[in-house]
């Protein structure tokens, strides 16, 4: 057995071995809560490293796809058990590496374990249907076949759950994988891969190659031996990957940004709406693709809602997510912090009013981190950049409307369509929201950012390639249907 890390330098995992990159070069991963804290170093890999990982995955797939679903499932159960033992360590690493609080990363690790178990069970569930043939003496049915080698490209905002919700279904349906994690959270991903190794997966079934998006990410999109690409990240990069995949006829799946609205109707339970808006907008420092970023409020309750929202926002404690009593950590990286500042300026320039935050909090403990206060703008109109573009930070725009009907029009007036919530006690409002809201996830009297692992997840419009992840829906991407006709 080879070791994954030497002197805090993490290797790539290729063909069942931890190996250094042919570049001889590494990349530093730092703690966004304290930039003097180095979490580790990862390989700055080359195209040759990727080629070698793809070759291992391709070779391993020949045997892996021959196992029964139950056997593959047993491996995933084993990974889940290993991860459960290492939960605290993995969560702590993720908090140090991306900044969200320990409570959140522990929850995320538990989510990862539950996803592994869900897909382990999937290995024993049905894969096809019997379809009546017009020939009475024939049997016609569908079965599923794996794609082959799947390239997995992940972002930093859910450094544990996203790699797992892509890798687990890929493996259970008989594919092998090469993962390229976000560089900002590559150490956490290496630890996840260690769990697969510890669980005894055959060599080459899972491989990790770290490095830059433009070399390894683009390399995956272009690689002739990668049959499917599953990507979560920004809109621009996603579209580029889609085009590269399309050019060579590979299957692809893109999950991208959002500009998720919450509608607060005049008949809503305002305390519930405030609670959910705060959780949806500011948990994980607003860096969830399903985060609430627009709050659309009926004018009758606008002042009451705003007052309660500001009072609750005031209570948010900001700081190092490893510390007790901290509710919100820093932004995950310097770019993200800069993006939030840019949108604060844009909001002011556009004539919106800043009613909370917008600045780095004051105090010694904030000096070495990428901290920002929760930020709230009002007097926002739907055409402003802060109401149209994804910020990916703890940032909300309050928009006043005269009716739920107008609220729905505003809610739909963006290029994205990932998740959306309404707070109302009126059944007619609920039904029109369900029918008219263009979003992959519509939630009633619940925050925009809740997702359950056994249900399909994905967006409409510019938020996704219109495929769905998670739950049973994952089968559609990670397999191809084979229609079988048998005549004796
Ligand atoms: P990103 O910059 O698009 O990066 C995502 C992944 O793509 C990373 O692994 C990145 O590698 C890689 N990459 C970068 N440039 C590439 C290229 N030219 N070719 C191929 N791959 C490349 O996104 P991010 O900043 O990490 O994440 C934030 C974004 O993700 C937000 O827009 C958010 O909405 C979206 N997101 C969406 C969902 C969803 O399910 N809809 C979930 C989470 C996040 P490096 O890290 O090395 O740059
Ligand atoms: Mg990035």
XYZ file of C-alpha atoms and ligand atoms in Angstrom:
537
model
C 0.000 0.000 0.000
C 1.218 3.505 -0.800
C 0.558 6.503 1.440
C -1.684 9.352 0.418
C 0.300 12.093 2.110
C 3.899 12.936 2.959
C 4.860 16.191 4.713
C 1.251 17.330 4.313
C 1.492 16.846 0.526
C -1.391 14.814 -0.884
C -0.779 12.615 -3.909
C -3.068 11.641 -6.757
C -4.749 8.243 -6.474
C -4.319 6.366 -9.749
C -4.776 2.651 -10.365
C -4.916 1.927 -6.627
C -1.645 3.780 -5.842
C -0.985 7.204 -4.358
C 1.395 8.812 -6.819
C 2.971 12.209 -7.283
C 2.359 14.230 -10.408
C 4.854 14.142 -13.265
C 5.024 17.954 -12.899
C 6.840 17.691 -9.561
C 4.779 20.722 -8.599
C 2.214 21.199 -5.826
C -0.553 23.710 -4.983
C -1.188 25.098 -1.497
C -4.617 24.799 0.104
C -5.285 27.382 2.801
C -7.860 28.032 5.507
C -10.123 30.950 4.510
C -10.751 31.712 8.200
C -7.028 32.189 8.761
C -4.870 32.364 5.682
C -1.724 31.570 7.691
C -3.086 28.077 8.313
C -2.035 25.704 5.517
C -4.413 22.748 5.274
C -2.174 20.843 2.882
C -0.645 20.715 -0.567
C -2.061 18.891 -3.575
C -0.563 17.832 -6.872
C -0.504 20.303 -9.728
C -1.148 17.528 -12.214
C -0.455 17.273 -15.908
C -2.249 15.846 -18.921
C -0.027 12.716 -18.580
C -1.293 12.156 -15.027
C -4.857 12.411 -16.293
C -4.121 9.993 -19.152
C -2.750 7.501 -16.701
C -5.829 7.812 -14.427
C -8.200 7.403 -17.373
C -6.282 4.328 -18.586
C -6.565 2.773 -15.078
C -10.266 3.555 -14.889
C -10.858 2.099 -18.339
C -9.056 -1.120 -17.468
C -10.803 -1.487 -14.107
C -14.237 -0.974 -15.637
C -14.029 -4.289 -17.530
C -14.238 -6.269 -14.267
C -16.201 -3.742 -12.210
C -19.205 -3.808 -14.543
C -19.275 -7.598 -14.343
C -19.933 -7.566 -10.583
C -23.538 -7.820 -9.473
C -25.216 -4.680 -8.196
C -25.282 -6.283 -4.756
C -21.513 -6.778 -4.797
C -20.866 -3.223 -5.877
C -23.343 -2.129 -3.215
C -21.362 -3.963 -0.553
C -18.311 -1.876 -1.415
C -20.351 1.303 -0.994
C -21.671 0.101 2.392
C -18.046 -0.465 3.402
C -17.072 3.055 2.303
C -19.976 4.461 4.341
C -18.755 2.595 7.440
C -15.193 3.865 7.027
C -16.454 7.400 6.552
C -18.642 7.160 9.618
C -15.557 6.328 11.696
C -13.705 9.285 10.177
C -16.629 11.728 10.301
C -15.113 14.193 12.766
C -11.755 14.273 11.004
C -13.294 14.781 7.545
C -15.661 17.480 8.805
C -12.854 19.339 10.537
C -10.731 19.209 7.399
C -13.600 20.564 5.289
C -14.237 23.424 7.731
C -10.556 24.345 7.690
C -10.417 24.111 3.948
C -13.599 25.965 2.902
C -14.774 27.844 5.965
C -18.334 26.733 6.695
C -19.029 25.846 10.330
C -18.217 22.495 11.873
C -21.928 21.825 12.475
C -22.465 22.254 8.735
C -19.549 20.060 7.648
C -20.572 17.350 10.129
C -24.069 17.471 8.667
C -22.580 17.322 5.189
C -20.417 14.296 6.032
C -23.466 12.525 7.477
C -25.287 13.375 4.279
C -22.428 11.828 2.279
C -22.656 8.642 4.330
C -26.426 8.469 3.800
C -25.947 8.949 0.047
C -23.447 6.068 -0.041
C -25.961 3.821 1.727
C -28.814 4.938 -0.505
C -26.846 4.021 -3.651
C -25.518 0.833 -2.073
C -29.177 -0.247 -1.805
C -29.801 0.885 -5.367
C -27.581 -2.008 -6.479
C -30.471 -4.346 -5.615
C -33.331 -2.378 -7.120
C -34.929 -2.844 -10.528
C -33.192 -1.510 -13.600
C -35.774 -2.042 -16.308
C -39.287 -2.799 -17.471
C -40.984 -5.551 -19.382
C -42.777 -4.108 -22.396
C -45.442 -6.144 -24.219
C -44.219 -7.129 -27.657
C -46.566 -7.351 -30.615
C -45.083 -10.807 -31.077
C -46.845 -13.079 -28.573
C -43.902 -15.482 -28.462
C -41.261 -12.878 -27.722
C -40.055 -11.255 -24.530
C -39.186 -7.582 -24.717
C -37.614 -5.689 -21.841
C -35.216 -2.895 -20.974
C -32.011 -3.161 -19.017
C -29.319 -0.619 -18.199
C -25.696 -0.498 -19.176
C -22.989 1.713 -17.635
C -21.431 4.542 -19.671
C -17.860 3.384 -19.001
C -15.418 5.886 -17.513
C -17.036 8.930 -15.912
C -15.174 12.204 -15.305
C -16.341 14.005 -12.161
C -15.658 17.752 -11.846
C -16.773 19.308 -8.558
C -16.922 22.761 -6.905
C -15.720 23.745 -3.436
C -19.016 24.674 -1.813
C -20.077 21.128 -0.843
C -16.643 19.500 -0.808
C -17.932 16.233 0.686
C -21.499 15.726 -0.513
C -21.111 16.702 -4.179
C -18.204 14.338 -4.969
C -20.127 11.550 -3.206
C -23.463 12.210 -4.887
C -21.718 11.907 -8.245
C -19.297 9.060 -7.496
C -21.710 6.769 -5.621
C -24.311 6.464 -8.419
C -21.563 6.322 -11.076
C -20.037 3.312 -9.321
C -23.213 1.465 -8.393
C -24.346 1.357 -12.020
C -20.999 -0.105 -13.106
C -18.938 2.911 -14.200
C -15.456 3.735 -12.952
C -14.458 7.322 -12.168
C -11.756 9.952 -12.387
C -12.410 12.899 -10.062
C -11.005 16.374 -10.438
C -12.102 18.273 -7.330
C -12.103 22.052 -6.917
C -8.551 23.040 -6.068
C -9.748 24.997 -3.026
C -11.052 21.806 -1.384
C -8.854 19.112 -2.888
C -7.460 17.917 0.458
C -10.978 17.114 1.681
C -11.623 15.191 -1.526
C -8.376 13.233 -1.077
C -9.674 12.153 2.341
C -12.915 10.966 0.782
C -10.950 8.938 -1.747
C -8.919 7.472 1.148
C -12.209 6.111 2.518
C -12.865 4.308 -0.779
C -9.342 2.883 -0.670
C -9.742 1.794 2.946
C -13.000 0.061 2.020
C -11.028 -2.090 -0.413
C -12.329 -0.992 -3.799
C -10.496 -2.687 -6.660
C -7.586 -0.686 -8.119
C -8.604 1.826 -10.784
C -12.309 1.973 -9.900
C -11.869 5.406 -8.299
C -9.069 7.807 -9.217
C -8.383 11.380 -8.174
C -6.273 13.820 -10.158
C -5.925 17.305 -8.684
C -4.804 20.404 -10.528
C -6.046 23.380 -12.432
C -9.447 23.528 -14.049
C -8.041 24.593 -17.389
C -5.652 21.597 -17.594
C -7.337 18.722 -15.743
C -10.964 19.895 -15.936
C -10.729 20.754 -19.617
C -8.644 17.586 -20.098
C -11.562 15.528 -18.778
C -14.007 17.311 -21.064
C -11.797 16.560 -24.083
C -10.572 13.063 -23.214
C -11.580 10.501 -25.847
C -11.753 7.675 -23.270
C -14.075 9.493 -20.868
C -17.623 8.529 -21.777
C -19.575 10.743 -19.405
C -18.850 13.998 -17.593
C -20.723 15.166 -14.535
C -20.026 18.766 -13.560
C -21.194 21.112 -10.833
C -19.905 24.657 -10.829
C -20.305 27.994 -12.502
C -22.346 28.706 -15.575
C -19.487 29.825 -17.821
C -17.280 26.813 -17.166
C -20.240 24.446 -17.361
C -21.222 25.627 -20.829
C -17.625 25.291 -22.010
C -17.524 21.704 -20.751
C -20.853 20.956 -22.407
C -19.561 22.213 -25.743
C -16.372 20.172 -25.506
C -18.340 17.054 -24.610
C -20.833 17.612 -27.410
C -18.014 17.986 -29.935
C -16.822 14.460 -29.277
C -20.238 12.942 -28.558
C -19.748 12.309 -24.825
C -22.677 12.366 -22.425
C -22.627 15.308 -20.019
C -24.518 16.688 -17.085
C -24.149 20.245 -15.810
C -25.447 21.664 -12.529
C -24.772 25.377 -12.332
C -25.857 28.595 -10.714
C -29.054 30.026 -9.314
C -30.713 33.275 -8.298
C -33.237 31.716 -6.003
C -36.285 33.671 -4.868
C -38.400 33.506 -1.756
C -41.890 35.012 -2.039
C -43.434 36.261 1.195
C -47.211 36.599 0.816
C -49.228 38.970 3.011
C -50.854 35.934 4.688
C -47.516 34.235 5.525
C -46.304 33.230 8.958
C -43.683 35.983 9.078
C -41.547 34.452 11.820
C -41.253 31.249 9.819
C -40.490 33.209 6.645
C -37.742 35.191 8.413
C -36.181 32.050 9.946
C -36.112 30.321 6.557
C -34.844 33.383 4.697
C -31.926 33.712 7.085
C -31.065 30.029 6.932
C -31.463 29.917 3.149
C -29.512 33.099 2.500
C -26.720 33.080 5.072
C -25.976 29.454 6.018
C -22.700 28.342 4.408
C -22.067 32.074 3.960
C -24.574 32.074 1.107
C -22.395 29.760 -0.969
C -25.028 27.204 -1.879
C -26.353 26.971 -5.406
C -29.807 26.824 -3.797
C -29.171 29.823 -1.502
C -31.880 32.462 -1.218
C -30.752 35.612 -2.974
C -33.990 37.486 -3.713
C -36.745 38.053 -1.190
C -39.952 39.200 -2.854
C -42.392 40.617 -0.319
C -46.017 41.730 -0.570
C -46.201 45.406 0.313
C -48.749 44.939 3.154
C -46.217 43.020 5.247
C -43.017 44.540 3.862
C -42.172 46.715 6.872
C -43.035 44.055 9.443
C -40.994 41.426 7.594
C -38.020 43.727 7.155
C -37.975 44.684 10.825
C -37.971 41.048 11.961
C -35.356 40.124 9.341
C -32.947 42.863 10.423
C -33.366 41.979 14.099
C -32.542 38.314 13.446
C -29.656 39.117 11.107
C -28.164 41.253 13.875
C -27.847 38.089 16.008
C -25.624 36.235 13.504
C -22.187 35.478 14.908
C -19.381 35.526 12.348
C -16.011 33.839 12.778
C -13.870 30.736 12.434
C -16.240 27.842 11.787
C -14.190 25.554 14.035
C -15.105 27.657 17.068
C -18.111 27.054 19.300
C -20.920 29.598 18.956
C -20.081 30.704 15.417
C -23.049 30.730 13.059
C -21.406 31.944 9.844
C -17.861 31.372 8.590
C -15.878 33.345 5.984
C -16.215 33.213 2.197
C -14.364 30.189 0.838
C -11.733 32.153 -1.042
C -10.515 35.638 -1.854
C -12.236 35.712 -5.241
C -15.572 34.995 -3.669
C -15.077 37.780 -1.114
C -14.132 40.180 -3.916
C -17.251 39.162 -5.839
C -19.438 40.069 -2.861
C -17.742 43.478 -2.546
C -18.201 44.034 -6.280
C -21.952 43.401 -5.959
C -22.192 45.687 -2.923
C -20.744 48.441 -5.094
C -23.001 47.547 -8.035
C -26.049 47.685 -5.762
C -25.086 51.139 -4.523
C -24.318 52.355 -8.042
C -27.675 51.097 -9.267
C -29.481 53.088 -6.587
C -30.507 50.277 -4.238
C -30.225 50.944 -0.483
C -27.836 48.979 1.693
C -29.699 48.262 4.934
C -27.347 45.750 6.525
C -23.700 44.681 6.264
C -21.699 45.038 3.083
C -18.369 45.246 4.877
C -15.677 43.089 6.386
C -16.499 42.771 10.118
C -14.138 44.726 12.393
C -11.783 43.103 14.887
C -8.468 41.262 15.100
C -9.990 37.842 14.607
C -11.197 38.866 11.128
C -7.919 40.253 9.825
C -6.523 37.087 8.280
C -9.741 35.673 6.858
C -12.133 36.285 3.970
C -14.942 37.570 6.165
C -17.988 39.555 5.142
C -21.072 40.635 7.062
C -24.470 39.304 6.017
C -25.623 41.865 3.479
C -29.136 43.112 2.751
C -30.231 45.580 0.069
C -33.685 47.130 -0.341
C -35.345 49.348 -2.930
C -34.222 46.765 -5.452
C -35.945 46.426 -8.816
C -35.879 43.248 -10.844
C -33.753 44.689 -13.643
C -30.789 45.517 -11.363
C -27.661 43.346 -11.536
C -28.064 42.468 -7.848
C -31.497 41.027 -8.691
C -30.315 39.181 -11.805
C -26.796 37.828 -11.268
C -25.578 35.137 -8.911
C -23.469 36.586 -6.082
C -22.695 33.360 -4.206
C -22.273 35.080 -0.869
C -24.403 36.118 2.128
C -26.278 38.672 0.090
C -29.994 39.302 -0.401
C -32.052 41.775 -2.372
C -35.464 42.750 -0.964
C -38.038 43.461 -3.662
C -41.461 44.926 -2.802
C -44.478 43.796 -4.863
C -48.225 44.495 -4.760
C -49.483 40.928 -5.133
C -48.412 37.293 -5.228
C -49.121 37.351 -8.966
C -46.588 40.154 -9.432
C -44.241 38.309 -7.063
C -44.337 35.256 -9.312
C -43.569 37.362 -12.381
C -40.557 38.862 -10.615
C -39.479 35.429 -9.312
C -39.430 34.099 -12.886
C -37.726 37.177 -14.331
C -34.165 35.753 -14.249
C -32.120 33.435 -16.450
C -31.850 30.842 -13.666
C -34.354 28.303 -12.354
C -32.862 26.163 -9.630
C -34.921 26.493 -6.450
C -37.702 28.758 -5.188
C -39.830 29.121 -2.059
C -43.088 30.741 -1.119
C -44.372 31.516 2.341
C -48.144 31.575 2.398
C -51.117 29.995 4.138
C -53.334 30.402 1.081
C -53.867 27.240 -0.945
C -54.583 29.153 -4.164
C -51.201 30.925 -3.876
C -49.519 27.575 -3.233
C -51.082 26.040 -6.321
C -50.241 28.923 -8.632
C -46.672 28.849 -7.313
C -46.372 25.110 -8.014
C -47.788 25.564 -11.507
C -46.094 28.751 -12.590
C -42.681 28.835 -10.900
C -39.949 27.849 -13.351
C -37.569 26.052 -11.016
C -36.385 22.490 -10.552
C -37.164 22.634 -6.838
C -40.237 24.460 -5.567
C -40.740 24.633 -1.842
C -43.693 25.857 0.174
C -43.228 27.206 3.688
C -39.651 25.911 3.662
C -36.287 27.493 2.864
C -34.999 27.511 -0.704
C -31.868 25.593 0.221
C -33.259 22.278 1.469
C -32.541 19.195 -0.596
C -33.273 15.569 0.231
C -30.871 12.990 -1.136
C -33.547 10.519 -2.251
C -35.325 13.058 -4.483
C -34.267 14.389 -7.892
C -32.154 17.548 -7.793
C -31.428 19.988 -10.595
C -32.506 23.171 -12.282
C -34.414 24.608 -15.201
C -33.394 27.372 -17.633
C -29.695 28.331 -17.323
C -29.239 26.454 -14.023
C -28.584 23.048 -15.525
C -28.299 20.923 -18.639
C -31.842 19.822 -17.754
C -30.744 16.500 -16.341
C -31.286 15.599 -12.696
C -28.980 14.230 -10.036
C -29.636 12.236 -6.868
C -32.357 9.775 -5.964
C -33.478 7.448 -8.709
C -32.977 10.217 -11.267
C -29.211 9.610 -11.205
C -29.797 6.389 -13.129
C -30.779 8.386 -16.226
C -27.378 10.003 -16.472
C -25.065 7.231 -15.329
C -26.535 4.504 -17.550
C -27.816 3.932 -21.052
C -31.023 2.025 -21.704
C -30.711 -1.161 -23.707
C -33.944 -2.506 -25.194
C -33.844 -6.275 -25.453
C -35.993 -8.446 -27.686
C -35.777 -12.204 -27.133
C -37.370 -14.859 -29.275
C -36.907 -18.560 -28.422
P -16.096 26.803 -11.110
O -15.054 27.827 -11.112
O -16.945 26.626 -12.306
O -15.362 25.440 -10.765
C -16.019 24.199 -10.718
C -15.027 23.121 -11.098
O -14.627 23.280 -12.456
C -13.744 23.143 -10.270
O -13.295 21.835 -10.074
C -12.798 23.900 -11.184
O -11.429 23.660 -10.931
C -13.203 23.360 -12.536
N -12.803 24.203 -13.648
C -12.374 25.489 -13.620
N -12.047 25.910 -14.855
C -12.282 24.871 -15.691
C -12.141 24.694 -17.095
N -11.704 25.658 -17.898
N -12.486 23.490 -17.619
C -12.948 22.507 -16.825
N -13.077 22.618 -15.501
C -12.766 23.783 -14.927
O -17.111 26.980 -9.908
P -16.716 27.253 -8.399
O -16.262 28.654 -8.338
O -15.826 26.198 -7.899
O -18.137 27.027 -7.690
C -19.119 28.021 -7.588
C -20.198 27.847 -8.640
O -20.755 26.548 -8.591
C -21.384 28.768 -8.445
O -21.714 29.364 -9.653
C -22.516 27.846 -7.987
O -23.797 28.253 -8.284
C -22.167 26.591 -8.656
N -22.728 25.453 -7.934
C -23.826 24.824 -8.458
C -24.406 23.751 -7.814
C -25.584 23.049 -8.406
O -25.822 21.900 -8.063
N -26.357 23.649 -9.276
C -23.858 23.280 -6.630
C -22.742 23.942 -6.113
C -22.182 25.014 -6.791
P -10.542 24.686 -10.042
O -11.098 24.644 -8.678
O -9.189 24.103 -10.131
O -10.691 26.037 -10.671
Mg -13.249 28.372 -9.082
